[in-house]
Coordinates of N, CA and C in Angstrom, one line a residue:
M110 N 0.9 -1.2 0.0 CA 0.0 0.0 0.0 C 1.0 1.1 0.0
A111 N 0.8 2.0 -1.0 CA 1.7 3.1 -1.2 C 1.1 4.4 -0.5
Y112 N 0.0 4.7 -0.5 CA -0.6 5.8 0.1 C -1.7 5.4 1.1
V113 N -2.0 6.3 2.2 CA -2.9 5.9 3.2 C -3.5 7.3 3.5
I114 N -4.8 7.2 3.6 CA -5.6 8.4 4.1 C -5.9 8.3 5.5
L115 N -5.5 9.5 6.3 CA -5.5 9.5 7.7 C -6.8 10.3 8.3
Q116 N -6.7 10.6 9.5 CA -7.7 11.2 10.4 C -8.3 12.5 9.9
P117 N -7.6 13.4 9.3 CA -8.2 14.6 8.8 C -9.3 14.4 7.7
C118 N -9.3 13.3 7.0 CA -10.2 13.0 6.1 C -11.6 12.7 6.6
M119 N -11.5 12.1 7.8 CA -12.8 11.8 8.6 C -13.5 13.2 8.9
E120 N -12.8 14.3 9.2 CA -13.4 15.5 9.5 C -13.9 16.3 8.3
E121 N -13.1 16.2 7.1 CA -13.4 17.0 6.0 C -14.2 16.2 4.9
K122 N -13.5 15.1 4.5 CA -14.1 14.2 3.5 C -14.7 15.0 2.2
S123 N -13.7 15.7 1.7 CA -14.0 16.6 0.5 C -14.2 15.9 -0.8
G124 N -13.4 14.9 -1.0 CA -13.5 14.1 -2.3 C -12.7 14.7 -3.4
D125 N -11.9 15.8 -3.1 CA -11.0 16.3 -4.2 C -10.0 15.2 -4.8
C126 N -9.6 14.3 -3.9 CA -8.7 13.3 -4.3 C -9.4 12.3 -5.3
V127 N -10.6 12.1 -5.1 CA -11.3 11.2 -6.0 C -11.4 11.8 -7.5
E128 N -11.6 13.0 -7.6 CA -11.7 13.7 -8.8 C -10.4 13.8 -9.6
V129 N -9.2 13.7 -9.0 CA -8.0 13.9 -9.8 C -7.3 12.5 -10.0
C130 N -7.8 11.5 -9.4 CA -7.2 10.1 -9.6 C -7.3 9.7 -10.9
P131 N -6.2 9.4 -11.6 CA -6.3 9.0 -13.1 C -6.7 7.5 -13.2
V132 N -6.7 6.7 -12.1 CA -7.1 5.3 -12.2 C -8.3 5.0 -11.5
D133 N -8.9 5.9 -10.9 CA -10.1 5.7 -10.0 C -10.0 4.7 -8.9
C134 N -8.9 4.8 -8.2 CA -8.6 3.9 -7.1 C -9.0 4.3 -5.7
I135 N -9.7 5.4 -5.6 CA -10.1 6.0 -4.3 C -11.6 5.8 -4.2
E136 N -12.0 5.2 -3.2 CA -13.4 4.9 -2.8 C -13.9 5.6 -1.6
E137 N -15.1 5.9 -1.6 CA -15.7 6.5 -0.4 C -16.2 5.4 0.6
G138 N -15.7 5.4 1.8 CA -16.3 4.5 2.8 C -17.2 5.1 3.7
P139 N -17.8 4.5 4.6 CA -18.8 5.2 5.6 C -18.2 6.4 6.4
D140 N -16.9 6.4 6.6 CA -16.4 7.5 7.5 C -15.3 8.3 6.8
Q141 N -14.7 7.8 5.7 CA -13.6 8.4 5.0 C -13.4 7.8 3.7
F142 N -12.4 8.2 2.9 CA -12.1 7.6 1.6 C -10.9 6.7 1.8
Y143 N -10.8 5.8 0.9 CA -9.8 4.7 1.0 C -9.1 4.7 -0.4
I144 N -7.8 4.3 -0.4 CA -7.1 4.2 -1.7 C -6.9 2.7 -1.8
D145 N -7.2 2.1 -3.0 CA -7.0 0.7 -3.3 C -5.6 0.5 -3.7
P146 N -4.8 -0.2 -2.9 CA -3.3 -0.3 -3.2 C -3.2 -1.2 -4.4
E147 N -4.1 -2.0 -4.7 CA -3.9 -2.9 -6.0 C -4.1 -2.1 -7.3
I148 N -4.8 -1.0 -7.2 CA -5.0 -0.2 -8.4 C -4.2 1.1 -8.5
C149 N -3.8 1.7 -7.3 CA -3.0 2.8 -7.3 C -1.7 2.7 -8.0
I150 N -1.4 3.7 -8.7 CA -0.1 3.8 -9.6 C 1.0 4.7 -8.9
D151 N 0.7 5.2 -7.7 CA 1.6 6.0 -6.9 C 2.0 7.3 -7.7
C152 N 1.1 8.0 -8.3 CA 1.3 9.1 -9.1 C 1.3 10.3 -8.0
G153 N 0.7 10.2 -7.0 CA 0.7 11.4 -6.0 C -0.3 12.5 -6.3
A154 N -1.2 12.4 -7.3 CA -2.1 13.4 -7.6 C -3.1 13.7 -6.4
C155 N -3.4 12.6 -5.7 CA -4.3 12.8 -4.6 C -3.6 13.6 -3.4
V156 N -2.3 13.4 -3.3 CA -1.7 14.1 -2.1 C -1.8 15.6 -2.4
T157 N -1.5 16.1 -3.5 CA -1.6 17.5 -3.8 C -3.0 18.0 -3.9
A158 N -4.0 17.3 -4.1 CA -5.3 17.6 -4.2 C -6.1 17.8 -2.9
C159 N -5.6 17.0 -1.9 CA -6.2 16.9 -0.6 C -6.2 18.2 0.1
P160 N -7.2 18.9 0.4 CA -7.2 20.2 1.2 C -6.9 20.1 2.6
V161 N -6.8 19.0 3.2 CA -6.4 18.8 4.5 C -5.2 18.1 4.8
D162 N -4.4 17.7 3.7 CA -3.2 17.0 3.9 C -3.4 15.6 4.7
A163 N -4.4 14.9 4.3 CA -4.7 13.8 5.0 C -4.1 12.5 4.3
I164 N -3.4 12.7 3.2 CA -2.9 11.5 2.4 C -1.3 11.5 2.6
V165 N -0.7 10.4 3.1 CA 0.7 10.2 3.2 C 1.1 8.9 2.6
E166 N 2.4 8.9 2.3 CA 2.9 7.6 1.8 C 3.1 6.7 3.0
E167 N 3.0 5.5 2.8 CA 2.9 4.5 4.0 C 4.3 4.8 4.8
Y168 N 5.4 4.9 4.2 CA 6.6 5.0 5.0 C 6.6 6.4 5.9
E169 N 5.8 7.3 5.6 CA 5.7 8.6 6.3 C 4.9 8.5 7.5
M170 N 4.2 7.4 7.6 CA 3.2 7.2 8.8 C 3.9 7.2 10.1
T171 N 3.2 7.7 11.1 CA 3.7 7.6 12.5 C 3.1 6.4 13.2
P172 N 3.5 6.0 14.3 CA 2.7 4.9 15.1 C 1.3 5.2 15.3
E173 N 1.1 6.5 15.5 CA -0.4 6.9 15.8 C -1.2 6.7 14.5
D174 N -0.5 6.7 13.4 CA -1.4 6.5 12.0 C -1.6 5.0 11.7
E175 N -1.1 4.1 12.3 CA -1.2 2.8 12.1 C -2.6 2.3 12.0
P176 N -3.5 2.7 12.9 CA -5.0 2.2 12.8 C -5.6 2.6 11.4
F177 N -5.2 3.6 10.7 CA -5.7 3.9 9.4 C -5.2 2.9 8.3
L178 N -4.0 2.5 8.5 CA -3.5 1.5 7.6 C -4.4 0.2 7.7
A179 N -4.7 -0.2 9.0 CA -5.3 -1.4 9.3 C -6.9 -1.2 8.7
K180 N -7.4 -0.1 8.9 CA -8.7 0.2 8.4 C -8.7 0.0 6.9
A181 N -7.7 0.6 6.2 CA -7.7 0.4 4.7 C -7.5 -0.9 4.2
E182 N -6.8 -1.7 4.9 CA -6.5 -3.1 4.7 C -7.9 -3.9 4.8
K183 N -8.6 -3.6 6.0 CA -9.9 -4.2 6.2 C -10.8 -3.8 5.1
F184 N -10.9 -2.6 4.6 CA -11.9 -2.1 3.7 C -11.7 -3.0 2.5
Y185 N -10.4 -3.2 2.0 CA -10.1 -3.9 0.7 C -9.9 -5.4 0.9
G186 N -10.2 -5.9 2.1 CA -10.0 -7.4 2.4 C -8.6 -7.8 2.3
I187 N -7.6 -6.9 2.8 CA -6.2 -7.3 2.7 C -5.9 -7.7 4.1
K188 N -5.5 -8.8 4.4 CA -5.0 -9.3 5.8 C -6.2 -9.7 6.5

């Protein structure tokens, strides 16, 4: 999983990331958006489009961000 959407998305949930994704790999969940790691091409368009800086690369995550990775994996049936 290259990119993960974090807590600020739950508060804003603007959807700007969905509009700019060239491969339509971002889906709306009940509480936030999620990036499908099997479709994502790591272009980074979503990162610059997000108005609340909620999207980070997995290697940039802090320990506090780990639950969001787990949520994304569960959303897509990974692990």
